[in-house]
């Protein structure tokens, strides 16, 4: 539920021309950021960097992975600074971001950068420990199998993760009368209000998701949701209930785990039959290149599941609301802050937009009343 806020909020550029220009800027920044990292990694493979790293870090053994990870993280951060800066200026210029929240944004941005660097370094280091050449292993497959298992478990662990942990935010309180109106509308839809934790992340966006598991599960919602009419917010809450009922998050994590395991298998194949035999540092660099590319390929493939889940949650919401006018109002709220679908060509929309266009979603949801 990461759609921009209601039409009343300055969540998007005002004119269609400005929206199209803004969209092109953000699209180019995203492509440039990913593209530069992939080009750098594959250029490194072409220049024989894995073998060179093995020679430079000879004798480092298990520590080699941490060294390679630190270098990779630093390189990725430097490559991303340019596109990230351009994208931020575009957000501020067009009113997508709140101008007065620059200090909070910088704190959030650099804490995210530091977290990314630490994660990459640790992941590469642990992978290096698993991938160290060992006399007992004539074939490196046990090490790659261990990496695949670890990545799969981390992917599955996202089922329990609070999706707002990465958002620097503050607690937020919603008026009791608003909560009562929300509960009333949910009750008419046959649903009880789930436990909700409100937060203010200083942006014009409808953000949130489920945290916890079992009896401790609750819904986290941003301040922007609490500023909507409670009847509209009820529709958004019903969508999230639909996601939870159909176990969409768990299914997505399972698919992601399988995708990552397949990527590690490709890395093993490259090590075994194309570039090998490699040492610890070379294997870590090779795996970083293969997995980064495989993740990029996943941008074309994996969203197909998410699109189906979005449409299913929309249908659940429409059926629970039982009113086509209310359903249209919810989509109208989402459309107020979104860039117009017509600004995207069919190919760009499929590749770079992870969810179906709002017009498609609205039409599919309204079929429930046909």
Coordinates of C-alpha atoms in Angstrom, one line a residue:
X1 CA 0.0 0.0 0.0
X2 CA 2.7 2.4 -1.1
X3 CA 0.5 4.6 -3.3
X4 CA 0.7 8.4 -3.0
X5 CA -1.8 10.2 -0.9
X6 CA -5.2 11.8 -1.7
X7 CA -5.7 14.4 -4.4
X8 CA -5.7 17.2 -1.8
X9 CA -2.1 16.5 -0.9
X10 CA 0.9 17.7 -2.9
X11 CA 1.9 14.2 -3.7
X12 CA 2.7 14.5 -7.4
X13 CA 3.5 17.0 -10.1
X14 CA 0.6 19.2 -11.1
X15 CA 0.4 19.1 -14.9
X16 CA 0.5 16.1 -17.2
X17 CA 3.7 17.5 -18.8
X18 CA 5.4 17.9 -15.4
X19 CA 4.3 14.4 -14.5
X20 CA 5.7 12.9 -17.6
X21 CA 9.0 14.8 -17.2
X22 CA 9.2 13.7 -13.6
X23 CA 8.5 10.1 -14.4
X24 CA 11.2 10.0 -17.1
X25 CA 13.7 11.4 -14.6
X26 CA 12.9 8.8 -12.0
X27 CA 12.9 6.1 -14.6
X28 CA 16.3 7.1 -15.9
X29 CA 17.8 7.4 -12.4
X30 CA 16.6 3.9 -11.6
X31 CA 17.9 2.4 -14.8
X32 CA 21.2 4.2 -14.5
X33 CA 21.8 3.2 -10.9
X34 CA 21.2 -0.5 -11.6
X35 CA 22.9 -0.4 -15.0
X36 CA 26.1 1.1 -13.7
X37 CA 26.5 -1.5 -11.0
X38 CA 25.9 -4.4 -13.4
X39 CA 28.2 -3.0 -16.0
X40 CA 30.9 -2.5 -13.4
X41 CA 30.6 -6.1 -12.2
X42 CA 30.6 -7.7 -15.6
X43 CA 33.5 -5.5 -16.7
X44 CA 35.3 -6.8 -13.7
X45 CA 34.6 -10.4 -14.8
X46 CA 35.8 -9.6 -18.3
X47 CA 39.0 -8.1 -17.0
X48 CA 39.7 -11.2 -14.9
X49 CA 39.1 -9.4 -11.5
X50 CA 38.2 -12.7 -9.7
X51 CA 41.5 -14.3 -10.4
X52 CA 43.4 -11.1 -9.6
X53 CA 41.6 -10.8 -6.3
X54 CA 42.7 -14.4 -5.5
X55 CA 46.3 -13.4 -6.1
X56 CA 46.1 -10.1 -4.1
X57 CA 44.3 -11.7 -1.1
X58 CA 46.3 -14.9 -1.1
X59 CA 46.5 -16.2 2.5
X60 CA 43.5 -14.3 3.7
X61 CA 41.3 -17.4 3.5
X62 CA 38.0 -16.7 5.3
X63 CA 38.7 -13.0 5.7
X64 CA 38.9 -12.5 1.9
X65 CA 35.1 -12.5 1.6
X66 CA 34.8 -9.6 4.0
X67 CA 37.4 -7.5 2.1
X68 CA 35.7 -8.1 -1.2
X69 CA 32.3 -7.3 0.3
X70 CA 33.6 -4.0 1.7
X71 CA 35.0 -3.0 -1.7
X72 CA 31.8 -4.0 -3.5
X73 CA 29.6 -2.0 -1.1
X74 CA 31.8 1.1 -1.4
X75 CA 31.7 0.9 -5.2
X76 CA 27.9 0.4 -5.3
X77 CA 27.4 3.4 -3.0
X78 CA 29.6 5.7 -5.1
X79 CA 27.9 4.6 -8.3
X80 CA 24.4 5.3 -6.8
X81 CA 25.2 8.7 -5.4
X82 CA 24.7 10.5 -8.7
X83 CA 21.3 8.9 -9.6
X84 CA 20.1 9.2 -6.0
X85 CA 20.9 12.9 -5.9
X86 CA 19.2 13.6 -9.2
X87 CA 16.1 11.6 -8.1
X88 CA 15.9 13.5 -4.8
X89 CA 16.0 16.9 -6.5
X90 CA 13.2 15.7 -8.8
X91 CA 11.1 14.7 -5.8
X92 CA 11.6 18.1 -4.1
X93 CA 11.1 20.1 -7.3
X94 CA 7.8 18.4 -8.1
X95 CA 6.4 18.2 -4.6
X96 CA 6.6 14.4 -4.3
X97 CA 8.8 14.8 -1.2
X98 CA 8.2 17.3 1.7
X99 CA 10.7 20.1 1.4
X100 CA 10.9 20.7 5.1
X101 CA 11.9 17.1 5.8
X102 CA 15.4 17.3 4.2
X103 CA 17.2 16.7 7.5
X104 CA 15.1 13.6 8.2
X105 CA 15.6 12.4 4.7
X106 CA 19.4 12.7 4.9
X107 CA 19.4 10.9 8.2
X108 CA 17.2 8.1 6.7
X109 CA 19.3 8.0 3.5
X110 CA 22.7 7.7 5.1
X111 CA 21.5 5.3 7.7
X112 CA 20.2 3.2 4.9
X113 CA 23.5 3.5 3.0
X114 CA 25.4 2.4 6.1
X115 CA 23.0 -0.5 6.7
X116 CA 23.5 -1.6 3.1
X117 CA 27.3 -1.5 3.3
X118 CA 27.3 -3.5 6.5
X119 CA 24.9 -6.1 5.1
X120 CA 26.9 -6.5 1.9
X121 CA 30.2 -6.8 3.8
X122 CA 28.8 -9.4 6.2
X123 CA 27.0 -11.3 3.5
X124 CA 30.1 -11.5 1.3
X125 CA 32.2 -12.5 4.3
X126 CA 29.9 -15.3 5.3
X127 CA 29.7 -16.4 1.7
X128 CA 33.5 -16.4 1.6
X129 CA 33.7 -18.7 4.6
X130 CA 31.3 -21.1 2.9
X131 CA 33.0 -20.9 -0.5
X132 CA 36.6 -21.3 0.7
X133 CA 38.4 -24.0 -1.3
X134 CA 38.8 -27.1 1.0
X135 CA 41.0 -30.1 0.4
X136 CA 38.1 -32.3 1.5
X137 CA 35.9 -30.9 -1.3
X138 CA 37.0 -31.8 -4.8
X139 CA 33.9 -29.9 -6.0
X140 CA 32.7 -26.6 -4.5
X141 CA 29.0 -27.5 -4.6
X142 CA 28.7 -27.9 -0.7
X143 CA 29.7 -24.3 -0.3
X144 CA 27.3 -23.0 -2.9
X145 CA 24.5 -25.2 -1.4
X146 CA 25.2 -23.6 2.0
X147 CA 24.9 -20.1 0.5
X148 CA 21.7 -21.1 -1.3
X149 CA 20.2 -22.4 2.0
X150 CA 21.2 -19.3 3.9
X151 CA 19.7 -17.0 1.3
X152 CA 16.5 -19.1 1.2
X153 CA 16.1 -18.9 5.0
X154 CA 16.7 -15.1 5.0
X155 CA 14.1 -14.7 2.3
X156 CA 11.6 -16.8 4.3
X157 CA 12.4 -14.8 7.4
X158 CA 10.9 -11.7 5.7
X159 CA 7.5 -13.2 6.6
X160 CA 8.1 -12.1 10.2
X161 CA 9.7 -8.8 9.4
X162 CA 8.0 -5.5 10.1
X163 CA 7.9 -3.8 6.6
X164 CA 8.3 -0.3 8.2
X165 CA 11.5 -1.1 10.1
X166 CA 13.5 0.5 7.2
X167 CA 11.4 3.7 7.5
X168 CA 12.7 6.3 9.9
X169 CA 9.5 7.4 11.6
X170 CA 7.8 8.7 14.7
X171 CA 4.6 7.4 16.5
X172 CA 1.4 9.1 15.4
X173 CA -2.0 9.2 17.1
X174 CA -5.4 9.2 15.3
X175 CA -8.5 10.8 16.7
X176 CA -10.8 8.3 18.5
X177 CA -13.8 9.5 16.5
X178 CA -11.9 8.6 13.3
X179 CA -11.1 5.2 14.6
X180 CA -14.7 4.6 15.6
X181 CA -15.9 5.5 12.1
X182 CA -13.3 3.2 10.6
X183 CA -14.4 0.3 12.9
X184 CA -18.0 1.0 11.9
X185 CA -17.3 0.7 8.2
X186 CA -15.2 -2.5 8.7
X187 CA -18.0 -4.0 10.7
X188 CA -20.5 -3.4 8.0
X189 CA -18.1 -5.2 5.7
X190 CA -18.0 -8.1 8.1
X191 CA -14.5 -7.6 9.3
X192 CA -13.1 -6.5 12.7
X193 CA -10.5 -3.8 12.9
X194 CA -7.1 -5.3 13.2
X195 CA -4.6 -3.9 15.8
X196 CA -3.0 -0.9 14.2
X197 CA 0.3 0.9 14.9
X198 CA 0.4 4.4 13.4
X199 CA 3.6 6.2 12.3
X200 CA 4.6 9.5 10.7
X201 CA 7.4 9.1 8.2
X202 CA 7.3 12.7 6.9
X203 CA 6.2 11.8 3.4
X204 CA 3.1 12.1 1.3
X205 CA 2.5 8.4 0.8
X206 CA 0.1 5.8 1.9
X207 CA 2.6 3.4 3.5
X208 CA 2.2 0.3 5.7
X209 CA 1.9 -3.4 6.0
X210 CA 1.6 -6.3 8.4
X211 CA 4.1 -6.9 11.1
X212 CA 4.4 -9.8 13.6
X213 CA 2.9 -13.3 13.2
X214 CA 0.0 -15.2 14.5
X215 CA -1.8 -13.6 17.5
X216 CA 0.8 -10.8 17.6
X217 CA 0.2 -9.6 14.0
X218 CA -0.8 -6.0 13.6
X219 CA -1.2 -3.5 10.7
X220 CA 1.2 -0.6 10.5
X221 CA -0.2 2.5 8.7
X222 CA 1.3 5.9 7.9
X223 CA -0.1 9.2 9.0
X224 CA -1.4 9.9 5.4
X225 CA -3.8 7.0 5.8
X226 CA -5.2 8.5 8.9
X227 CA -5.8 11.8 7.1
X228 CA -8.1 10.1 4.6
X229 CA -11.9 9.9 5.1
X230 CA -12.4 6.8 7.3
X231 CA -14.6 5.2 4.7
X232 CA -11.8 5.4 2.2
X233 CA -9.2 4.2 4.7
X234 CA -11.5 1.2 5.4
X235 CA -11.1 0.1 1.8
X236 CA -7.3 0.2 2.1
X237 CA -7.4 -1.8 5.3
X238 CA -9.7 -4.3 3.7
X239 CA -7.1 -4.7 0.9
X240 CA -4.5 -5.5 3.4
X241 CA -6.8 -8.0 5.2
X242 CA -7.2 -9.6 1.8
X243 CA -3.5 -9.9 1.3
X244 CA -3.2 -11.5 4.8
X245 CA -6.1 -13.9 4.2
X246 CA -4.6 -15.2 1.0
X247 CA -1.2 -15.6 2.5
X248 CA 0.3 -13.4 -0.3
X249 CA 3.4 -12.4 1.8
X250 CA 4.3 -16.0 2.6
X251 CA 3.9 -17.1 -1.0
X252 CA 6.0 -14.3 -2.3
X253 CA 8.8 -15.2 0.2
X254 CA 8.7 -18.8 -0.9
X255 CA 9.0 -17.8 -4.6
X256 CA 11.8 -15.4 -3.8
X257 CA 13.7 -18.1 -1.9
X258 CA 13.4 -20.5 -4.9
X259 CA 14.6 -17.7 -7.2
X260 CA 17.6 -17.0 -5.1
X261 CA 18.5 -20.7 -4.9
X262 CA 18.4 -20.9 -8.7
X263 CA 20.7 -17.9 -9.0
X264 CA 23.3 -19.5 -6.7
X265 CA 23.1 -22.6 -8.8
X266 CA 24.0 -20.5 -11.8
X267 CA 26.9 -19.0 -9.9
X268 CA 28.1 -22.6 -9.1
X269 CA 27.9 -23.4 -12.8
X270 CA 30.0 -20.4 -13.8
X271 CA 32.6 -21.3 -11.1
X272 CA 32.7 -24.9 -12.0
X273 CA 32.7 -24.8 -15.8
X274 CA 33.4 -21.3 -17.1
X275 CA 35.8 -19.3 -14.9
X276 CA 37.1 -21.8 -12.3
X277 CA 38.8 -23.0 -10.4
X278 CA 38.7 -19.9 -8.2
X279 CA 39.7 -19.0 -4.7
X280 CA 37.6 -17.5 -2.0
X281 CA 37.8 -13.8 -3.2
X282 CA 37.2 -14.8 -6.8
X283 CA 34.1 -16.8 -5.9
X284 CA 32.6 -14.0 -3.9
X285 CA 33.1 -11.5 -6.7
X286 CA 31.7 -14.0 -9.3
X287 CA 28.7 -14.7 -7.1
X288 CA 28.0 -11.0 -6.6
X289 CA 28.0 -10.5 -10.3
X290 CA 25.8 -13.5 -11.0
X291 CA 23.3 -12.8 -8.2
X292 CA 23.1 -9.0 -9.1
X293 CA 22.3 -9.9 -12.7
X294 CA 19.8 -12.7 -11.6
X295 CA 18.0 -10.2 -9.3
X296 CA 17.8 -7.8 -12.2
X297 CA 16.2 -10.6 -14.3
X298 CA 13.8 -11.1 -11.5
X299 CA 12.5 -7.6 -12.0
X300 CA 11.0 -8.9 -15.3
X301 CA 9.7 -12.2 -13.9
X302 CA 8.8 -12.0 -10.3
X303 CA 6.4 -9.0 -10.4
X304 CA 3.9 -11.3 -12.4
X305 CA 3.1 -12.9 -9.0
X306 CA 2.7 -9.5 -7.3
X307 CA 0.4 -8.3 -10.0
X308 CA -1.9 -11.2 -9.5
X309 CA -1.9 -10.7 -5.8
X310 CA -2.7 -7.0 -6.1
X311 CA -5.7 -7.8 -8.3
X312 CA -6.9 -10.5 -5.9
X313 CA -6.7 -8.1 -2.9
X314 CA -8.6 -5.5 -5.0
X315 CA -11.4 -8.0 -5.6
X316 CA -11.5 -8.9 -1.9
X317 CA -11.9 -5.2 -1.0
X318 CA -14.6 -4.7 -3.6
X319 CA -16.6 -7.7 -2.5
X320 CA -16.3 -6.7 1.2
X321 CA -17.3 -3.1 0.4
X322 CA -20.2 -4.3 -1.6
X323 CA -20.6 -0.9 -3.3
X324 CA -19.2 0.0 -6.7
X325 CA -19.3 3.7 -5.9
X326 CA -17.2 3.3 -2.7
X327 CA -14.8 1.0 -4.6
X328 CA -14.3 3.7 -7.3
X329 CA -13.8 6.3 -4.6
X330 CA -10.9 4.3 -3.1
X331 CA -9.3 4.0 -6.5
X332 CA -9.9 7.6 -7.2
X333 CA -8.0 8.4 -4.0
X334 CA -5.0 6.3 -5.2
X335 CA -5.2 7.8 -8.6
X336 CA -5.0 11.4 -7.3
X337 CA -1.4 11.0 -6.3
X338 CA -0.2 8.5 -8.9
X339 CA 1.4 9.4 -12.2
X340 CA -1.1 8.9 -15.0
X341 CA -0.9 5.5 -16.6
X342 CA -1.0 6.9 -20.1
X343 CA 2.5 8.4 -19.6
X344 CA 3.9 4.9 -19.6
X345 CA 4.3 2.7 -22.7
X346 CA 3.2 -0.9 -22.5
X347 CA 6.8 -2.2 -22.2
X348 CA 7.9 0.4 -19.7
X349 CA 4.8 -0.2 -17.6
X350 CA 5.4 -3.9 -17.5
X351 CA 9.1 -3.7 -16.7
X352 CA 9.3 -0.8 -14.4
X353 CA 5.9 -0.7 -12.7
X354 CA 5.5 -3.6 -10.3
X355 CA 1.7 -3.4 -10.1
X356 CA -1.1 -3.1 -12.7
X357 CA -2.2 0.3 -13.8
X358 CA -5.0 1.8 -11.7
X359 CA -7.4 1.7 -14.6
X360 CA -6.9 -2.0 -15.0
X361 CA -7.2 -2.6 -11.2
X362 CA -10.4 -0.5 -11.0
X363 CA -12.0 -2.4 -14.0
X364 CA -11.1 -5.8 -12.5
X365 CA -12.4 -4.9 -9.1
X366 CA -15.7 -3.5 -10.5
X367 CA -16.3 -6.8 -12.3
X368 CA -17.4 -8.1 -8.9
X369 CA -20.6 -6.1 -9.3
X370 CA -21.3 -7.1 -12.9

